[in-house]
């Protein structure tokens, strides 16, 4: 938003510069010095003064064209500013919903890990009683490690999305 503010100040200053160009201008000048060319006379020192006045009488409607250009630039800048603000709001909403979705998935993964912990206890008892095979027990341990890895990936994804949230809120 600061960039849009600075751009609008630039457009406004350019507009004021253009308007300043069309005001009557009075110049007074004076200079003095010594002639650099050798002349045999004693009249080598001198000075000059002058006065000038300038004013635009007709510029082919360039003033109106420049005013219209400035207005169009300001309208374009305001449109882009609104668009940028809306895009920022959309990104914030989207990022926040992603964070909530990931939190829900992490909660679900934690619940599944708790159930797996209970299940592994039951499998240990059943394995000791020779009711299940070692392959079933091994498959369950593999499922638990896969679920832990999934939870870790979800937590990393959440950190990435939190970084995106911080970016859009900065």
mmCIF file of N, CA and C in Angstrom, residues 1-128:
data_model
loop_
_atom_site.group_PDB
_atom_site.id
_atom_site.type_symbol
_atom_site.label_atom_id
_atom_site.label_comp_id
_atom_site.label_asym_id
_atom_site.label_seq_id
_atom_site.Cartn_x
_atom_site.Cartn_y
_atom_site.Cartn_z
ATOM 1 N N UNK A 1 0.826 -1.200 0.000
ATOM 2 C CA UNK A 1 0.000 0.000 0.000
ATOM 3 C C UNK A 1 0.867 1.259 0.000
ATOM 4 N N UNK A 2 2.037 1.163 0.597
ATOM 5 C CA UNK A 2 2.937 2.314 0.597
ATOM 6 C C UNK A 2 3.375 2.649 -0.824
ATOM 7 N N UNK A 3 3.609 1.630 -1.620
ATOM 8 C CA UNK A 3 4.001 1.868 -3.023
ATOM 9 C C UNK A 3 2.892 2.604 -3.771
ATOM 10 N N UNK A 4 1.629 2.227 -3.528
ATOM 11 C CA UNK A 4 0.523 2.924 -4.190
ATOM 12 C C UNK A 4 0.442 4.380 -3.720
ATOM 13 N N UNK A 5 0.690 4.609 -2.434
ATOM 14 C CA UNK A 5 0.668 5.963 -1.892
ATOM 15 C C UNK A 5 1.772 6.797 -2.545
ATOM 16 N N UNK A 6 2.972 6.228 -2.653
ATOM 17 C CA UNK A 6 4.081 6.960 -3.258
ATOM 18 C C UNK A 6 3.823 7.231 -4.742
ATOM 19 N N UNK A 7 3.233 6.263 -5.433
ATOM 20 C CA UNK A 7 2.900 6.473 -6.846
ATOM 21 C C UNK A 7 1.877 7.583 -7.014
ATOM 22 N N UNK A 8 0.885 7.628 -6.123
ATOM 23 C CA UNK A 8 -0.119 8.696 -6.232
ATOM 24 C C UNK A 8 0.511 10.054 -5.936
ATOM 25 N N UNK A 9 1.469 10.104 -5.006
ATOM 26 C CA UNK A 9 2.173 11.367 -4.753
ATOM 27 C C UNK A 9 2.977 11.796 -5.985
ATOM 28 N N UNK A 10 3.583 10.838 -6.660
ATOM 29 C CA UNK A 10 4.350 11.143 -7.861
ATOM 30 C C UNK A 10 3.440 11.711 -8.955
ATOM 31 N N UNK A 11 2.299 11.086 -9.145
ATOM 32 C CA UNK A 11 1.345 11.575 -10.158
ATOM 33 C C UNK A 11 0.858 12.970 -9.802
ATOM 34 N N UNK A 12 0.582 13.193 -8.525
ATOM 35 C CA UNK A 12 0.108 14.500 -8.077
ATOM 36 C C UNK A 12 1.183 15.568 -8.263
ATOM 37 N N UNK A 13 2.433 15.228 -7.949
ATOM 38 C CA UNK A 13 3.501 16.225 -8.134
ATOM 39 C C UNK A 13 3.725 16.524 -9.613
ATOM 40 N N UNK A 14 3.612 15.521 -10.476
ATOM 41 C CA UNK A 14 3.730 15.768 -11.913
ATOM 42 C C UNK A 14 2.613 16.672 -12.412
ATOM 43 N N UNK A 15 1.417 16.470 -11.878
ATOM 44 C CA UNK A 15 0.282 17.311 -12.270
ATOM 45 C C UNK A 15 0.518 18.758 -11.831
ATOM 46 N N UNK A 16 1.041 18.944 -10.626
ATOM 47 C CA UNK A 16 1.324 20.309 -10.153
ATOM 48 C C UNK A 16 2.436 20.958 -10.972
ATOM 49 N N UNK A 17 3.426 20.169 -11.371
ATOM 50 C CA UNK A 17 4.501 20.700 -12.218
ATOM 51 C C UNK A 17 3.956 21.179 -13.556
ATOM 52 N N UNK A 18 3.055 20.405 -14.128
ATOM 53 C CA UNK A 18 2.463 20.787 -15.415
ATOM 54 C C UNK A 18 1.647 22.064 -15.251
ATOM 55 N N UNK A 19 0.888 22.170 -14.179
ATOM 56 C CA UNK A 19 0.091 23.381 -13.946
ATOM 57 C C UNK A 19 0.996 24.590 -13.711
ATOM 58 N N UNK A 20 2.121 24.367 -13.066
ATOM 59 C CA UNK A 20 3.058 25.458 -12.793
ATOM 60 C C UNK A 20 3.661 26.003 -14.089
ATOM 61 N N UNK A 21 3.798 25.132 -15.077
ATOM 62 C CA UNK A 21 4.368 25.529 -16.360
ATOM 63 C C UNK A 21 3.481 26.548 -17.076
ATOM 64 N N UNK A 22 2.186 26.547 -16.785
ATOM 65 C CA UNK A 22 1.249 27.427 -17.495
ATOM 66 C C UNK A 22 1.014 28.757 -16.788
ATOM 67 N N UNK A 23 1.670 28.973 -15.669
ATOM 68 C CA UNK A 23 1.530 30.266 -14.989
ATOM 69 C C UNK A 23 2.483 31.268 -15.633
ATOM 70 N N UNK A 24 2.136 32.560 -15.583
ATOM 71 C CA UNK A 24 3.039 33.571 -16.143
ATOM 72 C C UNK A 24 4.387 33.529 -15.410
ATOM 73 N N UNK A 25 5.453 33.758 -16.175
ATOM 74 C CA UNK A 25 6.789 33.635 -15.623
ATOM 75 C C UNK A 25 7.551 34.935 -15.879
ATOM 76 N N UNK A 26 8.083 35.512 -14.799
ATOM 77 C CA UNK A 26 8.889 36.725 -14.897
ATOM 78 C C UNK A 26 10.290 36.373 -14.420
ATOM 79 N N UNK A 27 11.287 36.681 -15.224
ATOM 80 C CA UNK A 27 12.674 36.405 -14.873
ATOM 81 C C UNK A 27 13.468 37.699 -14.887
ATOM 82 N N UNK A 28 14.280 37.853 -13.884
ATOM 83 C CA UNK A 28 15.213 38.971 -13.821
ATOM 84 C C UNK A 28 16.597 38.362 -13.756
ATOM 85 N N UNK A 29 17.502 38.878 -14.562
ATOM 86 C CA UNK A 29 18.861 38.345 -14.537
ATOM 87 C C UNK A 29 19.857 39.477 -14.577
ATOM 88 N N UNK A 30 21.015 39.187 -14.017
ATOM 89 C CA UNK A 30 22.116 40.152 -14.024
ATOM 90 C C UNK A 30 23.416 39.374 -14.009
ATOM 91 N N UNK A 31 24.425 39.901 -14.679
ATOM 92 C CA UNK A 31 25.743 39.308 -14.621
ATOM 93 C C UNK A 31 26.778 40.396 -14.796
ATOM 94 N N UNK A 32 27.961 40.120 -14.428
ATOM 95 C CA UNK A 32 29.033 41.099 -14.543
ATOM 96 C C UNK A 32 30.357 40.387 -14.623
ATOM 97 N N UNK A 33 31.383 41.111 -15.051
ATOM 98 C CA UNK A 33 32.693 40.500 -15.124
ATOM 99 C C UNK A 33 33.637 41.267 -15.994
ATOM 100 N N UNK A 34 34.718 40.613 -16.301
ATOM 101 C CA UNK A 34 35.773 41.219 -17.088
ATOM 102 C C UNK A 34 35.802 40.530 -18.448
ATOM 103 N N UNK A 35 35.992 41.310 -19.494
ATOM 104 C CA UNK A 35 36.078 40.735 -20.833
ATOM 105 C C UNK A 35 37.331 39.873 -20.937
ATOM 106 N N UNK A 36 37.209 38.732 -21.535
ATOM 107 C CA UNK A 36 38.346 37.827 -21.669
ATOM 108 C C UNK A 36 39.182 38.146 -22.898
ATOM 109 N N UNK A 37 38.653 38.914 -23.790
ATOM 110 C CA UNK A 37 39.366 39.262 -25.027
ATOM 111 C C UNK A 37 40.160 40.547 -24.781
ATOM 112 N N UNK A 38 41.391 40.563 -25.242
ATOM 113 C CA UNK A 38 42.229 41.757 -25.052
ATOM 114 C C UNK A 38 41.774 42.857 -25.999
ATOM 115 N N UNK A 39 41.440 43.949 -25.427
ATOM 116 C CA UNK A 39 41.135 45.150 -26.208
ATOM 117 C C UNK A 39 42.037 46.263 -25.696
ATOM 118 N N UNK A 40 42.556 47.078 -26.546
ATOM 119 C CA UNK A 40 43.470 48.124 -26.062
ATOM 120 C C UNK A 40 42.783 49.206 -25.240
ATOM 121 N N UNK A 41 41.489 49.169 -25.117
ATOM 122 C CA UNK A 41 40.798 50.198 -24.342
ATOM 123 C C UNK A 41 40.735 49.804 -22.883
ATOM 124 N N UNK A 42 40.385 50.782 -22.028
ATOM 125 C CA UNK A 42 40.265 50.520 -20.598
ATOM 126 C C UNK A 42 38.899 49.944 -20.222
ATOM 127 N N UNK A 43 38.054 49.798 -21.172
ATOM 128 C CA UNK A 43 36.676 49.378 -20.925
ATOM 129 C C UNK A 43 36.561 47.834 -20.934
ATOM 130 N N UNK A 44 37.254 47.177 -20.040
ATOM 131 C CA UNK A 44 37.212 45.711 -19.998
ATOM 132 C C UNK A 44 36.236 45.205 -18.952
ATOM 133 N N UNK A 45 35.835 45.992 -18.006
ATOM 134 C CA UNK A 45 34.856 45.581 -16.996
ATOM 135 C C UNK A 45 33.461 45.932 -17.492
ATOM 136 N N UNK A 46 32.495 45.052 -17.125
ATOM 137 C CA UNK A 46 31.150 45.341 -17.573
ATOM 138 C C UNK A 46 30.111 44.503 -16.845
ATOM 139 N N UNK A 47 28.901 44.855 -17.066
ATOM 140 C CA UNK A 47 27.790 44.097 -16.493
ATOM 141 C C UNK A 47 26.584 44.241 -17.396
ATOM 142 N N UNK A 48 25.618 43.329 -17.184
ATOM 143 C CA UNK A 48 24.391 43.411 -17.961
ATOM 144 C C UNK A 48 23.228 42.977 -17.080
ATOM 145 N N UNK A 49 22.078 43.488 -17.345
ATOM 146 C CA UNK A 49 20.859 43.117 -16.622
ATOM 147 C C UNK A 49 19.758 42.922 -17.646
ATOM 148 N N UNK A 50 18.737 42.227 -17.183
ATOM 149 C CA UNK A 50 17.637 42.010 -18.103
ATOM 150 C C UNK A 50 16.388 41.552 -17.372
ATOM 151 N N UNK A 51 15.311 41.619 -18.054
ATOM 152 C CA UNK A 51 14.022 41.215 -17.533
ATOM 153 C C UNK A 51 13.291 40.496 -18.656
ATOM 154 N N UNK A 52 12.708 39.330 -18.308
ATOM 155 C CA UNK A 52 11.947 38.624 -19.336
ATOM 156 C C UNK A 52 10.603 38.198 -18.752
ATOM 157 N N UNK A 53 9.629 38.122 -19.621
ATOM 158 C CA UNK A 53 8.289 37.712 -19.247
ATOM 159 C C UNK A 53 7.826 36.691 -20.278
ATOM 160 N N UNK A 54 7.301 35.557 -19.760
ATOM 161 C CA UNK A 54 6.786 34.551 -20.693
ATOM 162 C C UNK A 54 5.467 34.015 -20.169
ATOM 163 N N UNK A 55 4.603 33.676 -21.126
ATOM 164 C CA UNK A 55 3.285 33.155 -20.771
ATOM 165 C C UNK A 55 2.750 32.379 -21.971
ATOM 166 N N UNK A 56 2.166 31.226 -21.678
ATOM 167 C CA UNK A 56 1.565 30.435 -22.752
ATOM 168 C C UNK A 56 0.270 31.107 -23.197
ATOM 169 N N UNK A 57 0.156 31.323 -24.467
ATOM 170 C CA UNK A 57 -1.081 31.866 -25.012
ATOM 171 C C UNK A 57 -1.959 30.739 -25.535
ATOM 172 N N UNK A 58 -1.346 29.802 -26.213
ATOM 173 C CA UNK A 58 -2.081 28.660 -26.733
ATOM 174 C C UNK A 58 -1.125 27.481 -26.831
ATOM 175 N N UNK A 59 -1.584 26.331 -26.361
ATOM 176 C CA UNK A 59 -0.706 25.158 -26.365
ATOM 177 C C UNK A 59 -1.330 23.973 -27.101
ATOM 178 N N UNK A 60 -2.352 24.194 -27.849
ATOM 179 C CA UNK A 60 -2.983 23.110 -28.597
ATOM 180 C C UNK A 60 -3.732 22.141 -27.690
ATOM 181 N N UNK A 61 -4.315 22.650 -26.613
ATOM 182 C CA UNK A 61 -5.063 21.863 -25.629
ATOM 183 C C UNK A 61 -4.211 20.794 -24.937
ATOM 184 N N UNK A 62 -2.897 20.989 -24.889
ATOM 185 C CA UNK A 62 -2.021 20.032 -24.209
ATOM 186 C C UNK A 62 -2.278 20.014 -22.698
ATOM 187 N N UNK A 63 -2.666 21.152 -22.152
ATOM 188 C CA UNK A 63 -2.947 21.234 -20.719
ATOM 189 C C UNK A 63 -4.095 20.302 -20.341
ATOM 190 N N UNK A 64 -5.165 20.338 -21.121
ATOM 191 C CA UNK A 64 -6.316 19.460 -20.852
ATOM 192 C C UNK A 64 -5.952 17.996 -21.048
ATOM 193 N N UNK A 65 -5.148 17.724 -22.070
ATOM 194 C CA UNK A 65 -4.726 16.341 -22.316
ATOM 195 C C UNK A 65 -3.901 15.822 -21.139
ATOM 196 N N UNK A 66 -3.006 16.660 -20.631
ATOM 197 C CA UNK A 66 -2.182 16.247 -19.481
ATOM 198 C C UNK A 66 -3.042 16.059 -18.228
ATOM 199 N N UNK A 67 -4.039 16.898 -18.046
ATOM 200 C CA UNK A 67 -4.962 16.716 -16.909
ATOM 201 C C UNK A 67 -5.696 15.382 -17.015
ATOM 202 N N UNK A 68 -6.191 15.091 -18.213
ATOM 203 C CA UNK A 68 -6.901 13.823 -18.422
ATOM 204 C C UNK A 68 -5.967 12.635 -18.204
ATOM 205 N N UNK A 69 -4.711 12.739 -18.659
ATOM 206 C CA UNK A 69 -3.736 11.673 -18.440
ATOM 207 C C UNK A 69 -3.517 11.429 -16.950
ATOM 208 N N UNK A 70 -3.388 12.519 -16.208
ATOM 209 C CA UNK A 70 -3.176 12.395 -14.758
ATOM 210 C C UNK A 70 -4.375 11.738 -14.085
ATOM 211 N N UNK A 71 -5.575 12.118 -14.494
ATOM 212 C CA UNK A 71 -6.774 11.518 -13.914
ATOM 213 C C UNK A 71 -6.857 10.022 -14.225
ATOM 214 N N UNK A 72 -6.532 9.678 -15.461
ATOM 215 C CA UNK A 72 -6.555 8.256 -15.850
ATOM 216 C C UNK A 72 -5.512 7.477 -15.058
ATOM 217 N N UNK A 73 -4.324 8.058 -14.891
ATOM 218 C CA UNK A 73 -3.288 7.384 -14.102
ATOM 219 C C UNK A 73 -3.741 7.176 -12.658
ATOM 220 N N UNK A 74 -4.391 8.187 -12.068
ATOM 221 C CA UNK A 74 -4.882 8.053 -10.695
ATOM 222 C C UNK A 74 -5.984 7.003 -10.591
ATOM 223 N N UNK A 75 -6.887 6.984 -11.561
ATOM 224 C CA UNK A 75 -7.948 5.968 -11.555
ATOM 225 C C UNK A 75 -7.370 4.562 -11.690
ATOM 226 N N UNK A 76 -6.389 4.415 -12.577
ATOM 227 C CA UNK A 76 -5.733 3.117 -12.748
ATOM 228 C C UNK A 76 -5.035 2.700 -11.470
ATOM 229 N N UNK A 77 -4.363 3.627 -10.845
ATOM 230 C CA UNK A 77 -3.658 3.336 -9.596
ATOM 231 C C UNK A 77 -4.636 2.938 -8.493
ATOM 232 N N UNK A 78 -5.759 3.640 -8.385
ATOM 233 C CA UNK A 78 -6.765 3.290 -7.379
ATOM 234 C C UNK A 78 -7.373 1.921 -7.657
ATOM 235 N N UNK A 79 -7.601 1.612 -8.931
ATOM 236 C CA UNK A 79 -8.120 0.292 -9.285
ATOM 237 C C UNK A 79 -7.133 -0.801 -8.878
ATOM 238 N N UNK A 80 -5.857 -0.596 -9.198
ATOM 239 C CA UNK A 80 -4.847 -1.593 -8.841
ATOM 240 C C UNK A 80 -4.706 -1.723 -7.324
ATOM 241 N N UNK A 81 -4.856 -0.621 -6.615
ATOM 242 C CA UNK A 81 -4.787 -0.665 -5.152
ATOM 243 C C UNK A 81 -5.944 -1.491 -4.593
ATOM 244 N N UNK A 82 -7.152 -1.245 -5.084
ATOM 245 C CA UNK A 82 -8.313 -2.025 -4.619
ATOM 246 C C UNK A 82 -8.145 -3.503 -4.956
ATOM 247 N N UNK A 83 -7.659 -3.763 -6.178
ATOM 248 C CA UNK A 83 -7.435 -5.143 -6.600
ATOM 249 C C UNK A 83 -6.408 -5.824 -5.704
ATOM 250 N N UNK A 84 -5.354 -5.127 -5.390
ATOM 251 C CA UNK A 84 -4.308 -5.683 -4.524
ATOM 252 C C UNK A 84 -4.846 -5.955 -3.123
ATOM 253 N N UNK A 85 -5.662 -5.044 -2.609
ATOM 254 C CA UNK A 85 -6.241 -5.237 -1.274
ATOM 255 C C UNK A 85 -7.196 -6.423 -1.267
ATOM 256 N N UNK A 86 -8.003 -6.555 -2.312
ATOM 257 C CA UNK A 86 -8.922 -7.702 -2.398
ATOM 258 C C UNK A 86 -8.152 -9.007 -2.530
ATOM 259 N N UNK A 87 -7.102 -8.988 -3.316
ATOM 260 C CA UNK A 87 -6.276 -10.180 -3.481
ATOM 261 C C UNK A 87 -5.629 -10.563 -2.146
ATOM 262 N N UNK A 88 -5.187 -9.561 -1.416
ATOM 263 C CA UNK A 88 -4.588 -9.809 -0.100
ATOM 264 C C UNK A 88 -5.616 -10.433 0.836
ATOM 265 N N UNK A 89 -6.832 -9.914 0.838
ATOM 266 C CA UNK A 89 -7.888 -10.456 1.693
ATOM 267 C C UNK A 89 -8.223 -11.892 1.303
ATOM 268 N N UNK A 90 -8.298 -12.147 -0.005
ATOM 269 C CA UNK A 90 -8.589 -13.503 -0.478
ATOM 270 C C UNK A 90 -7.478 -14.457 -0.052
ATOM 271 N N UNK A 91 -6.232 -14.031 -0.218
ATOM 272 C CA UNK A 91 -5.108 -14.883 0.177
ATOM 273 C C UNK A 91 -5.110 -15.149 1.685
ATOM 274 N N UNK A 92 -5.433 -14.134 2.482
ATOM 275 C CA UNK A 92 -5.496 -14.326 3.931
ATOM 276 C C UNK A 92 -6.577 -15.340 4.296
ATOM 277 N N UNK A 93 -7.751 -15.194 3.683
ATOM 278 C CA UNK A 93 -8.858 -16.108 3.966
ATOM 279 C C UNK A 93 -8.500 -17.529 3.546
ATOM 280 N N UNK A 94 -7.928 -17.674 2.360
ATOM 281 C CA UNK A 94 -7.534 -18.985 1.861
ATOM 282 C C UNK A 94 -6.479 -19.620 2.766
ATOM 283 N N UNK A 95 -5.485 -18.819 3.174
ATOM 284 C CA UNK A 95 -4.412 -19.338 4.025
ATOM 285 C C UNK A 95 -4.957 -19.743 5.385
ATOM 286 N N UNK A 96 -5.850 -18.943 5.931
ATOM 287 C CA UNK A 96 -6.441 -19.279 7.229
ATOM 288 C C UNK A 96 -7.262 -20.566 7.140
ATOM 289 N N UNK A 97 -8.002 -20.731 6.057
ATOM 290 C CA UNK A 97 -8.784 -21.966 5.905
ATOM 291 C C UNK A 97 -7.864 -23.175 5.723
ATOM 292 N N UNK A 98 -6.737 -22.991 5.035
ATOM 293 C CA UNK A 98 -5.769 -24.093 4.912
ATOM 294 C C UNK A 98 -5.182 -24.464 6.267
ATOM 295 N N UNK A 99 -4.887 -23.477 7.089
ATOM 296 C CA UNK A 99 -4.356 -23.754 8.434
ATOM 297 C C UNK A 99 -5.377 -24.548 9.238
ATOM 298 N N UNK A 100 -6.644 -24.141 9.171
ATOM 299 C CA UNK A 100 -7.691 -24.860 9.907
ATOM 300 C C UNK A 100 -7.854 -26.276 9.372
ATOM 301 N N UNK A 101 -7.774 -26.451 8.072
ATOM 302 C CA UNK A 101 -7.890 -27.781 7.475
ATOM 303 C C UNK A 101 -6.733 -28.681 7.919
ATOM 304 N N UNK A 102 -5.541 -28.122 7.908
ATOM 305 C CA UNK A 102 -4.372 -28.911 8.333
ATOM 306 C C UNK A 102 -4.472 -29.252 9.818
ATOM 307 N N UNK A 103 -4.956 -28.301 10.633
ATOM 308 C CA UNK A 103 -5.150 -28.591 12.061
ATOM 309 C C UNK A 103 -6.123 -29.751 12.253
ATOM 310 N N UNK A 104 -7.201 -29.750 11.474
ATOM 311 C CA UNK A 104 -8.170 -30.852 11.566
ATOM 312 C C UNK A 104 -7.533 -32.180 11.161
ATOM 313 N N UNK A 105 -6.728 -32.147 10.111
ATOM 314 C CA UNK A 105 -6.064 -33.377 9.672
ATOM 315 C C UNK A 105 -5.040 -33.860 10.701
ATOM 316 N N UNK A 106 -4.337 -32.925 11.350
ATOM 317 C CA UNK A 106 -3.392 -33.310 12.403
ATOM 318 C C UNK A 106 -4.131 -33.915 13.583
ATOM 319 N N UNK A 107 -5.261 -33.322 13.951
ATOM 320 C CA UNK A 107 -6.076 -33.857 15.043
ATOM 321 C C UNK A 107 -6.544 -35.277 14.719
ATOM 322 N N UNK A 108 -6.981 -35.482 13.492
ATOM 323 C CA UNK A 108 -7.410 -36.818 13.054
ATOM 324 C C UNK A 108 -6.240 -37.807 13.092
ATOM 325 N N UNK A 109 -5.061 -37.360 12.654
ATOM 326 C CA UNK A 109 -3.883 -38.231 12.680
ATOM 327 C C UNK A 109 -3.510 -38.580 14.116
ATOM 328 N N UNK A 110 -3.626 -37.622 15.042
ATOM 329 C CA UNK A 110 -3.339 -37.907 16.458
ATOM 330 C C UNK A 110 -4.326 -38.933 17.016
ATOM 331 N N UNK A 111 -5.595 -38.783 16.662
ATOM 332 C CA UNK A 111 -6.591 -39.756 17.127
ATOM 333 C C UNK A 111 -6.290 -41.144 16.565
ATOM 334 N N UNK A 112 -5.909 -41.201 15.290
ATOM 335 C CA UNK A 112 -5.576 -42.499 14.699
ATOM 336 C C UNK A 112 -4.337 -43.108 15.365
ATOM 337 N N UNK A 113 -3.360 -42.275 15.700
ATOM 338 C CA UNK A 113 -2.163 -42.792 16.382
ATOM 339 C C UNK A 113 -2.498 -43.325 17.775
ATOM 340 N N UNK A 114 -3.421 -42.644 18.462
ATOM 341 C CA UNK A 114 -3.858 -43.155 19.772
ATOM 342 C C UNK A 114 -4.549 -44.512 19.615
ATOM 343 N N UNK A 115 -5.381 -44.628 18.591
ATOM 344 C CA UNK A 115 -6.049 -45.909 18.351
ATOM 345 C C UNK A 115 -5.034 -46.984 17.964
ATOM 346 N N UNK A 116 -4.030 -46.606 17.181
ATOM 347 C CA UNK A 116 -2.977 -47.563 16.835
ATOM 348 C C UNK A 116 -2.205 -48.002 18.072
ATOM 349 N N UNK A 117 -1.987 -47.074 19.011
ATOM 350 C CA UNK A 117 -1.288 -47.436 20.244
ATOM 351 C C UNK A 117 -2.093 -48.462 21.025
ATOM 352 N N UNK A 118 -3.398 -48.257 21.123
ATOM 353 C CA UNK A 118 -4.254 -49.251 21.794
ATOM 354 C C UNK A 118 -4.233 -50.575 21.032
ATOM 355 N N UNK A 119 -4.276 -50.484 19.705
ATOM 356 C CA UNK A 119 -4.298 -51.683 18.875
ATOM 357 C C UNK A 119 -2.999 -52.472 18.986
ATOM 358 N N UNK A 120 -1.882 -51.771 19.096
ATOM 359 C CA UNK A 120 -0.606 -52.488 19.208
ATOM 360 C C UNK A 120 -0.528 -53.240 20.533
ATOM 361 N N UNK A 121 -1.130 -52.649 21.571
ATOM 362 C CA UNK A 121 -1.189 -53.365 22.857
ATOM 363 C C UNK A 121 -2.001 -54.651 22.734
ATOM 364 N N UNK A 122 -3.106 -54.552 22.041
ATOM 365 C CA UNK A 122 -3.949 -55.743 21.827
ATOM 366 C C UNK A 122 -3.203 -56.757 20.969
ATOM 367 N N UNK A 123 -2.491 -56.304 19.917
ATOM 368 C CA UNK A 123 -1.737 -57.209 19.052
ATOM 369 C C UNK A 123 -0.626 -57.920 19.830
ATOM 370 N N UNK A 124 0.016 -57.191 20.768
ATOM 371 C CA UNK A 124 1.069 -57.822 21.568
ATOM 372 C C UNK A 124 0.494 -58.995 22.369
ATOM 373 N N UNK A 125 -0.656 -58.734 22.985
ATOM 374 C CA UNK A 125 -1.294 -59.796 23.788
ATOM 375 C C UNK A 125 -1.689 -60.965 22.885
ATOM 376 N N UNK A 126 -2.278 -60.666 21.728
ATOM 377 C CA UNK A 126 -2.699 -61.730 20.812
ATOM 378 C C UNK A 126 -1.493 -62.472 20.237
ATOM 379 N N UNK A 127 -0.404 -61.762 20.016
ATOM 380 C CA UNK A 127 0.791 -62.426 19.499
ATOM 381 C C UNK A 127 1.395 -63.363 20.541
ATOM 382 N N UNK A 128 1.369 -62.917 21.793
ATOM 383 C CA UNK A 128 1.878 -63.773 22.865
ATOM 384 C C UNK A 128 1.041 -65.036 23.000
#
